[in-house]
Short mmCIF file of C-alpha atoms in Angstrom, two decimals:
data_model
loop_
_atom_site.label_atom_id
_atom_site.label_comp_id
_atom_site.label_asym_id
_atom_site.label_seq_id
_atom_site.Cartn_x
_atom_site.Cartn_y
_atom_site.Cartn_z
CA THR C 1 -20.76 0.77 -2.66
CA GLN C 2 -17.31 2.09 -3.56
CA LEU C 3 -16.73 5.24 -1.55
CA LEU C 4 -13.37 6.17 -3.06
CA GLU C 5 -12.99 6.39 -6.83
CA GLN C 6 -9.56 6.66 -8.39
CA SER C 7 -8.75 7.90 -11.85
CA PRO C 8 -7.34 6.92 -14.16
CA GLN C 9 -7.61 3.15 -13.67
CA PHE C 10 -4.60 2.48 -15.91
CA LEU C 11 -1.77 4.71 -17.02
CA SER C 12 1.13 3.84 -19.30
CA ILE C 13 3.71 6.57 -19.80
CA GLN C 14 7.31 7.06 -20.92
CA GLU C 15 10.15 7.64 -18.51
CA GLY C 16 10.52 11.34 -17.74
CA GLU C 17 6.85 12.25 -18.14
CA ASN C 18 4.72 13.76 -15.37
CA LEU C 19 1.42 12.33 -14.19
CA THR C 20 -1.37 12.92 -11.70
CA VAL C 21 -3.62 10.35 -10.05
CA TYR C 22 -6.89 11.41 -8.47
CA CYS C 23 -8.83 9.99 -5.55
CA ASN C 24 -12.38 11.28 -5.12
CA SER C 25 -15.21 10.73 -2.68
CA SER C 26 -18.48 12.26 -1.57
CA SER C 27 -17.52 11.48 2.04
CA VAL C 28 -15.35 13.52 4.38
CA PHE C 29 -12.38 11.64 5.78
CA SER C 30 -10.38 12.40 8.90
CA SER C 31 -7.21 11.32 7.13
CA LEU C 32 -6.16 9.85 3.83
CA GLN C 33 -3.27 7.57 2.98
CA TRP C 34 -1.55 6.62 -0.24
CA TYR C 35 -0.04 3.17 -0.74
CA ARG C 36 2.01 1.60 -3.50
CA GLN C 37 1.77 -2.09 -4.24
CA GLU C 38 4.19 -4.07 -6.38
CA PRO C 39 3.30 -7.41 -8.01
CA GLY C 40 3.19 -10.29 -5.53
CA GLU C 41 3.50 -8.03 -2.50
CA GLY C 42 1.29 -6.22 -0.04
CA PRO C 43 0.67 -2.45 -0.15
CA VAL C 44 3.31 -0.20 1.40
CA LEU C 45 2.41 3.16 2.91
CA LEU C 46 3.78 6.22 1.10
CA VAL C 47 2.17 9.08 3.01
CA THR C 48 -0.63 10.12 5.36
CA VAL C 49 -2.38 13.49 5.05
CA VAL C 50 -4.67 14.71 7.81
CA THR C 51 -5.36 18.43 7.29
CA GLY C 52 -7.56 19.91 4.54
CA GLY C 53 -5.33 21.56 1.93
CA GLU C 54 -2.22 19.78 3.19
CA VAL C 55 0.57 19.16 0.69
CA LYS C 56 3.33 16.62 1.33
CA LYS C 57 6.32 15.86 -0.83
CA LEU C 58 8.26 12.63 -0.99
CA LYS C 59 11.15 13.13 -3.45
CA ARG C 60 9.42 13.31 -6.87
CA LEU C 61 5.96 12.53 -5.44
CA THR C 62 3.62 15.30 -4.30
CA PHE C 63 0.47 14.49 -2.37
CA GLN C 64 -2.38 16.89 -1.73
CA PHE C 65 -5.45 16.57 0.48
CA GLY C 66 -8.47 18.54 -0.70
CA ASP C 67 -9.65 21.52 1.34
CA ALA C 68 -12.90 19.74 2.19
CA ARG C 69 -11.05 16.46 2.95
CA LYS C 70 -13.11 14.60 0.33
CA ASP C 71 -10.43 14.15 -2.32
CA SER C 72 -6.72 13.80 -2.85
CA SER C 73 -4.19 13.76 -5.64
CA LEU C 74 -0.79 12.23 -6.24
CA HIS C 75 1.53 13.93 -8.71
CA ILE C 76 4.72 12.27 -9.92
CA THR C 77 7.37 14.40 -11.62
CA ALA C 78 9.73 12.86 -14.15
CA ALA C 79 8.45 9.31 -13.70
CA GLN C 80 10.95 6.47 -13.63
CA PRO C 81 10.49 2.72 -14.30
CA GLY C 82 10.87 2.15 -10.56
CA ASP C 83 7.60 4.05 -10.03
CA THR C 84 5.70 1.26 -11.77
CA GLY C 85 3.06 -0.30 -9.55
CA LEU C 86 -0.49 -0.12 -8.24
CA TYR C 87 -1.27 3.09 -6.36
CA LEU C 88 -4.04 2.94 -3.79
CA CYS C 89 -5.61 5.72 -1.79
CA ALA C 90 -7.33 4.87 1.48
CA GLY C 91 -9.43 7.07 3.73
CA THR C 92 -10.35 6.71 7.35
CA TYR C 93 -13.15 8.20 9.40
CA GLY C 94 -11.03 8.00 12.55
CA GLY C 95 -12.29 6.49 15.76
CA ALA C 96 -10.73 3.71 17.78
CA THR C 97 -10.64 1.10 15.04
CA ASN C 98 -9.47 3.53 12.34
CA LYS C 99 -10.67 1.24 9.56
CA LEU C 100 -9.40 2.07 6.08
CA ILE C 101 -11.65 2.45 3.04
CA PHE C 102 -9.57 1.72 -0.03
CA GLY C 103 -9.93 3.25 -3.45
CA THR C 104 -10.23 1.27 -6.67
CA GLY C 105 -6.54 1.65 -7.52
CA THR C 106 -4.47 3.11 -10.37
CA LEU C 107 -2.10 0.80 -12.22
CA LEU C 108 0.92 2.74 -13.45
CA ALA C 109 3.44 1.45 -15.97
CA VAL C 110 6.49 3.58 -16.74
CA GLN C 111 8.27 2.48 -19.90
CA PRO C 112 12.05 3.04 -20.14
CA ASN J 1 11.95 -8.76 12.69
CA ALA J 2 9.78 -10.39 10.01
CA GLY J 3 6.89 -7.90 10.21
CA VAL J 4 3.67 -9.51 8.97
CA THR J 5 3.82 -13.02 7.54
CA GLN J 6 1.09 -15.07 5.90
CA THR J 7 0.76 -18.78 5.22
CA PRO J 8 0.18 -20.35 2.82
CA LYS J 9 1.30 -18.20 -0.13
CA PHE J 10 -0.90 -20.01 -2.63
CA ARG J 11 -3.70 -22.56 -2.39
CA VAL J 12 -6.16 -24.26 -4.71
CA LEU J 13 -9.42 -25.51 -3.22
CA LYS J 14 -12.43 -27.32 -4.57
CA THR J 15 -15.87 -25.89 -3.92
CA GLY J 16 -17.06 -26.91 -0.47
CA GLN J 17 -13.62 -27.53 1.02
CA SER J 18 -12.47 -25.67 4.09
CA MET J 19 -9.18 -24.01 4.94
CA THR J 20 -7.54 -21.61 7.37
CA LEU J 21 -5.23 -18.75 6.47
CA LEU J 22 -2.71 -17.77 9.12
CA CYS J 23 -1.40 -14.28 9.75
CA ALA J 24 1.38 -13.61 12.23
CA GLN J 25 2.97 -10.32 13.30
CA ASP J 26 5.98 -9.72 15.53
CA MET J 27 5.47 -5.99 16.15
CA ASN J 28 3.23 -6.38 19.24
CA HIS J 29 0.41 -4.61 17.37
CA GLU J 30 -3.05 -4.48 18.87
CA TYR J 31 -5.03 -4.17 15.65
CA MET J 32 -5.13 -6.80 12.93
CA TYR J 33 -7.14 -6.90 9.70
CA TRP J 34 -8.05 -9.30 6.91
CA TYR J 35 -8.72 -7.89 3.43
CA ARG J 36 -9.47 -9.39 0.07
CA GLN J 37 -8.27 -7.81 -3.16
CA ASP J 38 -10.11 -8.27 -6.44
CA PRO J 39 -9.38 -6.60 -9.80
CA GLY J 40 -10.79 -3.08 -10.04
CA MET J 41 -12.09 -3.08 -6.47
CA GLY J 42 -9.13 -2.18 -4.31
CA LEU J 43 -8.96 -3.90 -0.93
CA ARG J 44 -12.13 -4.70 1.01
CA LEU J 45 -12.15 -5.38 4.74
CA ILE J 46 -13.42 -8.83 5.72
CA HIS J 47 -12.93 -8.93 9.51
CA TYR J 48 -10.73 -7.15 11.99
CA SER J 49 -9.58 -7.38 15.59
CA VAL J 50 -8.81 -4.65 18.10
CA GLY J 51 -7.03 -6.97 20.51
CA GLU J 52 -6.50 -10.52 21.67
CA GLY J 53 -9.78 -12.37 22.01
CA THR J 54 -11.80 -9.80 20.05
CA THR J 55 -13.09 -9.84 16.47
CA ALA J 56 -15.51 -7.72 14.45
CA LYS J 57 -17.10 -7.78 10.99
CA GLY J 58 -15.86 -5.62 8.19
CA GLU J 59 -17.37 -4.75 4.83
CA VAL J 60 -17.58 -8.28 3.33
CA PRO J 61 -17.69 -10.83 6.20
CA ASP J 62 -20.08 -13.42 4.76
CA GLY J 63 -18.55 -16.88 4.26
CA TYR J 64 -15.58 -16.14 6.53
CA ASN J 65 -14.81 -16.60 10.20
CA VAL J 66 -11.85 -15.34 12.23
CA SER J 67 -10.16 -15.94 15.54
CA ARG J 68 -7.55 -14.04 17.58
CA LEU J 69 -6.58 -16.41 20.38
CA LYS J 70 -3.07 -14.97 20.59
CA LYS J 71 -2.13 -11.33 20.13
CA GLN J 72 0.37 -12.10 17.41
CA ASN J 73 -1.88 -14.34 15.31
CA PHE J 74 -5.06 -13.69 13.34
CA LEU J 75 -6.69 -16.64 11.58
CA LEU J 76 -9.13 -16.43 8.67
CA GLY J 77 -11.30 -19.48 8.04
CA LEU J 78 -13.38 -20.52 5.07
CA GLU J 79 -15.78 -23.25 6.17
CA SER J 80 -17.17 -24.10 2.72
CA ALA J 81 -15.24 -22.44 -0.07
CA ALA J 82 -17.07 -20.98 -3.07
CA PRO J 83 -15.67 -19.82 -6.45
CA SER J 84 -16.64 -16.24 -5.45
CA GLN J 85 -13.98 -16.46 -2.75
CA THR J 86 -11.22 -16.74 -5.34
CA SER J 87 -9.11 -13.74 -4.50
CA VAL J 88 -5.87 -12.49 -3.01
CA TYR J 89 -6.08 -12.19 0.77
CA PHE J 90 -3.99 -9.71 2.73
CA CYS J 91 -3.46 -9.44 6.42
CA ALA J 92 -2.40 -6.18 8.06
CA SER J 93 -1.56 -4.97 11.54
CA ARG J 94 -1.06 -1.61 13.22
CA GLY J 95 -0.35 -0.06 16.58
CA LEU J 96 -2.57 2.04 18.81
CA ALA J 97 -1.84 5.61 17.65
CA ALA J 98 -4.75 7.49 16.06
CA VAL J 99 -3.07 7.89 12.69
CA GLU J 100 -0.97 4.80 12.37
CA THR J 101 0.61 2.89 9.53
CA GLN J 102 -0.95 -0.42 8.60
CA TYR J 103 1.71 -2.99 7.74
CA PHE J 104 0.65 -5.58 5.20
CA GLY J 105 1.72 -9.16 4.67
CA PRO J 106 2.72 -10.51 1.24
CA GLY J 107 -0.70 -12.01 0.54
CA THR J 108 -2.26 -15.45 -0.01
CA ARG J 109 -3.54 -16.29 -3.46
CA LEU J 110 -6.59 -18.54 -3.28
CA LEU J 111 -8.22 -20.25 -6.23
CA VAL J 112 -11.52 -22.03 -5.64
CA LEU J 113 -12.54 -24.36 -8.44
#
C-alpha cells in the first residue's frame, strides 16, 4: 500500500516556467521531508516541515505543509535546467526510529 | 569525511546466487537503513538498525537479511537472489535527534538474471 501519492509523475517544462508538485496522503504525519535525487546518486534532503500550515522557502523553491499534516506541495519559480531531477516527498510518524515513508516521486525535466 | 559509501556500485547475479552489499558511514550515526528503489514506487524500507548489534524489519524484508556488527557498517545479504530483487539499493544513516536528516549513499545497482 502506497501511503504517499505524488503528482504529477512526470513533468517536462521550459526554462523560466513555474511548477507545483503535490504530495498527498490519507495519513497524518508528524513531519514531512522533500528530497531531490539526481541520476546515479542517492536522494539529498531539501527541507523538513513539521508544523501544519508551515511554509519554507529555499531560494526559488517554496514548500508548504498542509494544515492537517496530510499533504504537502513544492512550488518552483522560474525553473532552471539545474532543477532537473527526481523529487521525493517522505513522511514520518515520529517515534524513536523515525522511519520514512516515501512518495512515488515526480520526475522533472527542465529544458533550456 | 566520505559520508555514506556503498560497495559494490553495480552487480549482476544469476538466480539463486548469494551476495552481500556493504554500507559504511563515518558520521558516528546510530541509525542505519536499507531501501530499494523501483520505478514508480519511490523508496521502500527493507531493514533498519537503531544501533550496533540491533536490526529490525521494514516494509519489504522478505528475501533479505542484515547485520550490524560494527556501528559504522550495515550489511545487506541476499541468500538466494531472485529476478524480483533486481533494483537499486540505497543505504542511509542518521543521528539521534527527533527530526534528523537521513544521509544516503550513492546506491548499488543489482541485476538478477
